[in-house]
Every structure is written in C-alpha cells, then in structure tokens.
Amino acid sequence: MAASAAPQVVVLGLLLLAGLAAAQRGTTPAAAAPAPDPGCNGIQLTYSFQGRTKIRPFVSDINKQPYAFRANATVLNSGTRPLKSWAILVEFAHGEILVGVDGAVLTGGGELPYNTTEDAGNATSFSGYPQTDLLTPIATAGDLSQIQASVGIVGTLFAGPDPFDPFPTKLSLDNPDYACPAARNATPATLSTCCVLTPEAEANATVIDANATDPTKNFLPRGTGDLVITYDVLQAYPSSYLALVTLENNAKLGRLDNWRLSWEWRRGEFIYSMKGAHTSEVDTSGCIYGAQGQYYQSLDFSQVLNCDRKPVILDLPLSRYNDTQIGKIDNCCRNGTILPKSMDEKQSKSAFQMQVFKMPPDLNRTKLFPPANFKIAGASSLNPDYTCGQPVPVSPTAIPDPSGLDSTTLAVATWQVVCNITRTKEAKPKCCVTFSAYYNDSVIPCNTCACGCPANRRGPTCSTTAQSMLLPPEALLVPFDNRTQKAMVWAELKHHNVPRPMPCGDFCGVSINWHVSTDYTKGWSARVTLFNWEDVDMANWFAAIVMDKAYDGFEKAYSFNATAVGKNTIFVQGLEGLNYLGKQTNMSGTDYLVPGKQQSVLSFTKKLTPGIDVVAGDGFPTKVFFNGDECAMPQRIPMSSGFRTRLSSAFALVLVLAASAFLLLQQ
C-alpha cells in the first residue's frame, strides 16, 4: 500500500506546485514595455565630413587657400510614410565648388563643377538618382538598402588652417511638408537632424499604406509649371524601351521658337531611333568605342541615331509631318514653335518618340530609369529662360486609343519634369516701348541700355546712365547707330540739352511704339507699331498690353487680332496670314538696315471709362509684353504743348505713315 501511494503523493505534489505557480503568474504584473527609442522617428539627415587636403595654388591669404574635400550625406526614412522623390538642401559655408556627386543629382540640373555660392547662393539641392523613393522600415523589415540613400560629395573649399568647422550652416529636406530643426553635431565629424511632417501636412496628407511596396501605387500628384515635360515609357523590353516625350506649355504668355531640348543619360543608354524630332548630331562614336559597343557586339551601329551622353533634340519642320519614317507623331513637326494656350491651344504641345537601348545592370523589363538634368531653350533671344527640376515618377499616362475606340492604354511608366521661367536680378528685358502722341512733336525713345549694354563695346565712348534723347518720329525707322545726326539736329531745333558723352543705345531686339492718335468727346485711339531689329523672322508673334485706366473702354483693333482677356490686359496678335514679323532688311536707297514692321490702330470708347484723361497719361499702357517677355517701359510720357505742337505732330504723323507705306511696298 505504502509503495503504491508514494507515486500518487508525488503526482499530487506536482499538481499543487503547478497550481501555485499558475496562481503566482496570474497575480504578477506584466513586464513594462521597453522605453521608446530616443532617436529619430522621421527622416534623419546626416552630413559627414571625411577630410580635406591642401591643394595648389598655395596662397598667402590663409582664408582663400583651396582644399580638396570629401563628404557624405545620408537620408534615412525612419518614419511610417514612404518618402517620394526625396531631395535635401545643403547650405554650404566655405565657398565650396562641387566637382563630383554620386547617388544624387543637382535638383536644378546644374553642371559640374558647380559653384555653390555663385550658382546657388549657398543653398544647394540634391535629388536622389537613381534611388528616388525611400520605403519605410515597416514595409522592408528595416532593410537599409530600401530605406536609406547616400550621397557622396567631392569638391573644393576655401578656408583657413585648423581648427576648422567643416560643416554647412543648414541641413534640411527640400520639401515644404517637412520641418527640420537646426542640425547638431552627432559626432565631431557628423552633423545630423530629424525632419518630421508639419502639422498642416500631417492633417492634409492622404492615407498611405506603410506596408505598400508596389511601385505602381502611391504616386506623387502631377506637377504644374510654366512648361511640363512628360516622359512616358510605352513599350518595355529587356534591353530597350519605346518612350514618348511631350512638351506642354502652360505659361500664360511664354513661348518657344525652334526649341532645343537636352538631358543627360546616366546609365549608359543611347538613342537607337526617333520619330517626330531629330538629334542635332548623328554620332555613334561614343558607342563604338565605349561599353555599348562591347556589349552589343552584333548590333549594326550604322543604324543607331545618337550615342551622346547629353544629346540635343530638335523639332522637325512641318514638311516632315507625313513622313512615314520619321514623322506621323501627334503634335510633332512644327519647327520647334510652342505657343501659349491663350494664343493657340493646338500649338501649345510638342511630342516625339524614341527607341532607347539600355545597358547592364538594367537589362530587365521593369528596370526603367529616365534621363536626368533636362534643359529646354528657344533659339530666339526673346524666348524666356527656363530652370527644370529632376524627373518625378507620377501615375502612368492614359493614352487614348488611336483608332477612336472608347478605350485608353496606360503607359508602362511615367515621369514628369517641371520647368519654370526664371528671371535673375541681372536679367534684362529683350524688348522696349517708345511713347509718342499727336499733341507733342517728339518721340520718347527706349531707355538707355534698356535691354543691357555690352561690357566691352567698341567704337566711341557712350554713357550708360545718360537719359535717352528725344527723337523726331521718322527716327524710329533708323537703327540706333544711325540716329545720332537726327537726334542732334532735333535737339538743336527744339532747344534740348545734349548729354556729353551721348547716351548708349537700348540694344533691344524688338521695340514697340505706342502713339496716341486722337482724343475726342466720346472716345480716342492709339496706333501701335512693332519694329523687329533682329536678324531672324518672327512667326506667330503676339503681344499683351496692360491698360490700367483705359482697359474697360477698349473696342477693337483694325489690323491685328485683339482680345480683352481680363486683368486689364489686351491680347494682340497678327491676323491669319499676316502674323509674320519680318527681320531687318537692307532697303534700296539706304545705307543702313531697316526693321521689319507691323502696325495697327486700336480704338477706345469713353462711355465705360468716365473721367479718363488721355492727354494726362491715362492713354498709355503700364506694361507691355512681347512673345511673353516683359518690355522695358519709358520713364516719362509726352506732354501737351498747345496748338502749334498739334499741327507739327500732324505733319510728323504724315511722314511716319508715308514711310510705313514705303516700307510695305518694299517688302
């Protein structure tokens, strides 16, 4: 009995111990959660200075001594939202000149070497390339290759001897949705900051799945700008793809003539063929003697269009539109003219297709990278200057079915490049305005150096600050260099002062004369004349005239198309078939070139503008734009001089009209 009871006692004891342990576990408080990581739970930026080396030339001023330096910047997504198309802003402090950038490109498409002080005012933006997006630690199990990007920087700086503070003055995300506190030293050689979404951005942000890794979802919204370039991949193959490039003009007044588009291939790509446009050079030497020739040994490179790393693309002339080999692309073949939508929406786009070959390691249908560093410019000096951002991946473009079916085809991938018109402080206008009126003999010409004066101008010395001299009306048809005698005689006749030295010219490619022709009880009129002093013809020209006080009374133009478009602006262009402003030509009987010219009269009523005082200045525009460029305006207006002036002005008007008729007959 005792022997058989012993095992039962043991079992009972074990059960009691188990129950006691269970009871103890039920009453023991749960272990406290680990303390939160004191590090960054947003976007962590770091800048690590890796050293500098003194380089020649050796100079006596220690603060101007050049040093070669190396640095590394990193962007780490430690938050819960993917960071799309990341860009960082670095404000350098030692006159740094960048000569090498790896893992990113300059956001504004700047060329290396890049002066961070002169070119960017110390604020330099780097955009990720080829890694443009950073996923979240949640979606990638903390895989650094997908949540972190690194930018290697090599350059030259100017500073004194040690001790030396090697860091930039500011480090931040180039993204208004994020706030970045002042960067601090994480180590003696590292600067760091943690950027988080602003409360406004957090409140307005759309819900993004932090676990989403599908590259076809969660695109950034499409951008807007003065000119938008869309890069669509229509067909993708392991070693090549078919791309459609579209240029769309969204500027209200900006235009391009004979546009020239360029970019930079950064992964060894080359253009095999193109339709709707052509490259400025057909050159395959870069492929034949490069890595492309070694990899594509069986490819006939005599059929390849271009192997330049930075190709220049030009539009085709209209005559090639129906060419089945290089034409037949919608919105192609307009000789590079892109007009604003306000003038002609059908001509506000240009497009072309190209077959692009890729290089290892991108030999995969889904390994698609657009070129970087886009640049766009027009051939005319009157075209605006553009600054373009880097390509941003957006939702694939839906392309209508070419057969007319109610169906669309999505592009394989799409990127957008947003370009905006830039005007630097030093930029000068490219056109100017002159004023005249029936009640004054003299024409107020364009201002001295209105469009800038050449730094080293040959010939007699002239004053860049002296006020321009009043002119007789017929002098408007004479180039500035031939006006001196007329201006001197006119000054003597009218008892005007003559500056010593004489004022320099205006150096404008186009001048526009606004002449108040009549003023009566119920209305008034003005004559506008365009003069083209350039050596190129201007097709499809347009002008915008801002009339602050007379706008509501505008009625019509008699030789131009003119439309009141709002905001006190009258939009003017040539009539169909007559919208061609010719270049300056050498007329028979003259020893100088005369400008191409077009002219029209605009009529105004006073019914809708009670109290308007035309003679006092209300009849003159406050701003004038030609082909999108704002023209320089005179700093004074004609003043009334009485009945005698009206008679002589009428005679002067007859002279101008006679000269105009003579010009038209000659042309």
JSON list of C-alpha atoms in Angstrom, two decimals, residues 332-431:
[
{"chain": "A", "resi": 332, "resn": "CYS", "atom": "CA", "xyz": [5.22, 66.89, -83.87]},
{"chain": "A", "resi": 333, "resn": "CYS", "atom": "CA", "xyz": [6.84, 68.74, -86.70]},
{"chain": "A", "resi": 334, "resn": "ARG", "atom": "CA", "xyz": [6.16, 72.43, -86.01]},
{"chain": "A", "resi": 335, "resn": "ASN", "atom": "CA", "xyz": [9.73, 73.63, -86.45]},
{"chain": "A", "resi": 336, "resn": "GLY", "atom": "CA", "xyz": [10.06, 73.96, -82.70]},
{"chain": "A", "resi": 337, "resn": "THR", "atom": "CA", "xyz": [7.33, 76.53, -82.09]},
{"chain": "A", "resi": 338, "resn": "ILE", "atom": "CA", "xyz": [5.33, 76.08, -78.87]},
{"chain": "A", "resi": 339, "resn": "LEU", "atom": "CA", "xyz": [2.74, 78.79, -78.26]},
{"chain": "A", "resi": 340, "resn": "PRO", "atom": "CA", "xyz": [0.84, 79.63, -75.08]},
{"chain": "A", "resi": 341, "resn": "LYS", "atom": "CA", "xyz": [-2.66, 78.19, -74.78]},
{"chain": "A", "resi": 342, "resn": "SER", "atom": "CA", "xyz": [-4.08, 81.71, -74.71]},
{"chain": "A", "resi": 343, "resn": "MET", "atom": "CA", "xyz": [-2.87, 82.15, -78.28]},
{"chain": "A", "resi": 344, "resn": "ASP", "atom": "CA", "xyz": [-3.41, 78.70, -79.81]},
{"chain": "A", "resi": 345, "resn": "GLU", "atom": "CA", "xyz": [-4.06, 75.64, -77.66]},
{"chain": "A", "resi": 346, "resn": "LYS", "atom": "CA", "xyz": [-3.48, 73.31, -80.61]},
{"chain": "A", "resi": 347, "resn": "GLN", "atom": "CA", "xyz": [0.11, 74.53, -80.87]},
{"chain": "A", "resi": 348, "resn": "SER", "atom": "CA", "xyz": [0.89, 74.50, -77.14]},
{"chain": "A", "resi": 349, "resn": "LYS", "atom": "CA", "xyz": [2.38, 70.98, -77.27]},
{"chain": "A", "resi": 350, "resn": "SER", "atom": "CA", "xyz": [5.25, 69.20, -78.97]},
{"chain": "A", "resi": 351, "resn": "ALA", "atom": "CA", "xyz": [5.92, 65.47, -78.90]},
{"chain": "A", "resi": 352, "resn": "PHE", "atom": "CA", "xyz": [8.26, 62.81, -80.27]},
{"chain": "A", "resi": 353, "resn": "GLN", "atom": "CA", "xyz": [9.03, 59.12, -79.83]},
{"chain": "A", "resi": 354, "resn": "MET", "atom": "CA", "xyz": [12.36, 57.34, -79.48]},
{"chain": "A", "resi": 355, "resn": "GLN", "atom": "CA", "xyz": [13.70, 53.82, -79.11]},
{"chain": "A", "resi": 356, "resn": "VAL", "atom": "CA", "xyz": [16.19, 53.70, -76.23]},
{"chain": "A", "resi": 357, "resn": "PHE", "atom": "CA", "xyz": [18.70, 50.90, -75.64]},
{"chain": "A", "resi": 358, "resn": "LYS", "atom": "CA", "xyz": [19.81, 50.12, -72.08]},
{"chain": "A", "resi": 359, "resn": "MET", "atom": "CA", "xyz": [22.97, 48.77, -70.54]},
{"chain": "A", "resi": 360, "resn": "PRO", "atom": "CA", "xyz": [23.72, 46.29, -67.71]},
{"chain": "A", "resi": 361, "resn": "PRO", "atom": "CA", "xyz": [22.65, 46.04, -64.93]},
{"chain": "A", "resi": 362, "resn": "ASP", "atom": "CA", "xyz": [19.31, 47.40, -66.20]},
{"chain": "A", "resi": 363, "resn": "LEU", "atom": "CA", "xyz": [18.53, 44.51, -68.58]},
{"chain": "A", "resi": 364, "resn": "ASN", "atom": "CA", "xyz": [15.07, 43.86, -67.23]},
{"chain": "A", "resi": 365, "resn": "ARG", "atom": "CA", "xyz": [11.63, 45.00, -68.39]},
{"chain": "A", "resi": 366, "resn": "THR", "atom": "CA", "xyz": [10.98, 46.69, -65.06]},
{"chain": "A", "resi": 367, "resn": "LYS", "atom": "CA", "xyz": [14.41, 48.32, -64.76]},
{"chain": "A", "resi": 368, "resn": "LEU", "atom": "CA", "xyz": [13.43, 51.70, -66.17]},
{"chain": "A", "resi": 369, "resn": "PHE", "atom": "CA", "xyz": [15.18, 54.98, -65.40]},
{"chain": "A", "resi": 370, "resn": "PRO", "atom": "CA", "xyz": [14.55, 58.32, -67.12]},
{"chain": "A", "resi": 371, "resn": "PRO", "atom": "CA", "xyz": [17.44, 60.59, -68.08]},
{"chain": "A", "resi": 372, "resn": "ALA", "atom": "CA", "xyz": [18.30, 63.44, -65.71]},
{"chain": "A", "resi": 373, "resn": "ASN", "atom": "CA", "xyz": [19.23, 67.12, -65.93]},
{"chain": "A", "resi": 374, "resn": "PHE", "atom": "CA", "xyz": [16.69, 68.24, -68.53]},
{"chain": "A", "resi": 375, "resn": "LYS", "atom": "CA", "xyz": [17.25, 71.62, -70.19]},
{"chain": "A", "resi": 376, "resn": "ILE", "atom": "CA", "xyz": [14.99, 73.50, -72.62]},
{"chain": "A", "resi": 377, "resn": "ALA", "atom": "CA", "xyz": [15.64, 76.71, -74.53]},
{"chain": "A", "resi": 378, "resn": "GLY", "atom": "CA", "xyz": [14.39, 78.58, -77.57]},
{"chain": "A", "resi": 379, "resn": "ALA", "atom": "CA", "xyz": [16.52, 79.84, -80.44]},
{"chain": "A", "resi": 380, "resn": "SER", "atom": "CA", "xyz": [15.17, 83.39, -80.26]},
{"chain": "A", "resi": 381, "resn": "SER", "atom": "CA", "xyz": [16.75, 85.88, -77.88]},
{"chain": "A", "resi": 382, "resn": "LEU", "atom": "CA", "xyz": [13.18, 86.86, -76.96]},
{"chain": "A", "resi": 383, "resn": "ASN", "atom": "CA", "xyz": [12.34, 83.42, -75.60]},
{"chain": "A", "resi": 384, "resn": "PRO", "atom": "CA", "xyz": [12.29, 83.08, -71.80]},
{"chain": "A", "resi": 385, "resn": "ASP", "atom": "CA", "xyz": [14.87, 81.18, -69.78]},
{"chain": "A", "resi": 386, "resn": "TYR", "atom": "CA", "xyz": [13.75, 78.01, -68.01]},
{"chain": "A", "resi": 387, "resn": "THR", "atom": "CA", "xyz": [15.01, 76.10, -64.99]},
{"chain": "A", "resi": 388, "resn": "CYS", "atom": "CA", "xyz": [13.91, 72.45, -64.88]},
{"chain": "A", "resi": 389, "resn": "GLY", "atom": "CA", "xyz": [13.62, 70.12, -61.92]},
{"chain": "A", "resi": 390, "resn": "GLN", "atom": "CA", "xyz": [14.53, 66.44, -61.94]},
{"chain": "A", "resi": 391, "resn": "PRO", "atom": "CA", "xyz": [12.12, 63.73, -63.24]},
{"chain": "A", "resi": 392, "resn": "VAL", "atom": "CA", "xyz": [9.45, 62.74, -60.73]},
{"chain": "A", "resi": 393, "resn": "PRO", "atom": "CA", "xyz": [7.58, 59.40, -61.10]},
{"chain": "A", "resi": 394, "resn": "VAL", "atom": "CA", "xyz": [3.84, 60.01, -61.46]},
{"chain": "A", "resi": 395, "resn": "SER", "atom": "CA", "xyz": [0.81, 57.88, -62.28]},
{"chain": "A", "resi": 396, "resn": "PRO", "atom": "CA", "xyz": [1.08, 56.29, -65.76]},
{"chain": "A", "resi": 397, "resn": "THR", "atom": "CA", "xyz": [-0.37, 58.42, -68.54]},
{"chain": "A", "resi": 398, "resn": "ALA", "atom": "CA", "xyz": [-3.66, 57.19, -70.04]},
{"chain": "A", "resi": 399, "resn": "ILE", "atom": "CA", "xyz": [-3.27, 57.36, -73.81]},
{"chain": "A", "resi": 400, "resn": "PRO", "atom": "CA", "xyz": [-6.47, 57.41, -75.93]},
{"chain": "A", "resi": 401, "resn": "ASP", "atom": "CA", "xyz": [-6.91, 54.59, -78.41]},
{"chain": "A", "resi": 402, "resn": "PRO", "atom": "CA", "xyz": [-5.61, 55.84, -81.79]},
{"chain": "A", "resi": 403, "resn": "SER", "atom": "CA", "xyz": [-8.39, 54.03, -83.66]},
{"chain": "A", "resi": 404, "resn": "GLY", "atom": "CA", "xyz": [-11.06, 56.11, -81.95]},
{"chain": "A", "resi": 405, "resn": "LEU", "atom": "CA", "xyz": [-12.41, 53.39, -79.64]},
{"chain": "A", "resi": 406, "resn": "ASP", "atom": "CA", "xyz": [-13.66, 54.45, -76.23]},
{"chain": "A", "resi": 407, "resn": "SER", "atom": "CA", "xyz": [-10.58, 52.98, -74.59]},
{"chain": "A", "resi": 408, "resn": "THR", "atom": "CA", "xyz": [-7.26, 54.07, -73.14]},
{"chain": "A", "resi": 409, "resn": "THR", "atom": "CA", "xyz": [-3.88, 52.43, -72.84]},
{"chain": "A", "resi": 410, "resn": "LEU", "atom": "CA", "xyz": [-1.76, 53.06, -69.77]},
{"chain": "A", "resi": 411, "resn": "ALA", "atom": "CA", "xyz": [1.92, 53.83, -70.16]},
{"chain": "A", "resi": 412, "resn": "VAL", "atom": "CA", "xyz": [4.31, 51.31, -68.59]},
{"chain": "A", "resi": 413, "resn": "ALA", "atom": "CA", "xyz": [5.84, 54.13, -66.52]},
{"chain": "A", "resi": 414, "resn": "THR", "atom": "CA", "xyz": [5.67, 57.92, -66.50]},
{"chain": "A", "resi": 415, "resn": "TRP", "atom": "CA", "xyz": [7.87, 60.72, -65.17]},
{"chain": "A", "resi": 416, "resn": "GLN", "atom": "CA", "xyz": [7.30, 64.45, -65.14]},
{"chain": "A", "resi": 417, "resn": "VAL", "atom": "CA", "xyz": [9.84, 67.25, -65.38]},
{"chain": "A", "resi": 418, "resn": "VAL", "atom": "CA", "xyz": [8.54, 70.67, -64.32]},
{"chain": "A", "resi": 419, "resn": "CYS", "atom": "CA", "xyz": [10.27, 73.71, -65.81]},
{"chain": "A", "resi": 420, "resn": "ASN", "atom": "CA", "xyz": [9.59, 77.29, -64.77]},
{"chain": "A", "resi": 421, "resn": "ILE", "atom": "CA", "xyz": [10.52, 80.60, -66.34]},
{"chain": "A", "resi": 422, "resn": "THR", "atom": "CA", "xyz": [13.35, 82.21, -64.40]},
{"chain": "A", "resi": 423, "resn": "ARG", "atom": "CA", "xyz": [14.34, 85.83, -64.26]},
{"chain": "A", "resi": 424, "resn": "THR", "atom": "CA", "xyz": [17.52, 86.63, -62.40]},
{"chain": "A", "resi": 425, "resn": "LYS", "atom": "CA", "xyz": [18.15, 90.01, -60.82]},
{"chain": "A", "resi": 426, "resn": "GLU", "atom": "CA", "xyz": [20.72, 90.71, -63.51]},
{"chain": "A", "resi": 427, "resn": "ALA", "atom": "CA", "xyz": [18.41, 89.70, -66.37]},
{"chain": "A", "resi": 428, "resn": "LYS", "atom": "CA", "xyz": [17.48, 92.48, -68.77]},
{"chain": "A", "resi": 429, "resn": "PRO", "atom": "CA", "xyz": [14.35, 92.83, -70.91]},
{"chain": "A", "resi": 430, "resn": "LYS", "atom": "CA", "xyz": [14.57, 91.83, -74.55]},
{"chain": "A", "resi": 431, "resn": "CYS", "atom": "CA", "xyz": [12.13, 94.40, -75.89]}
]
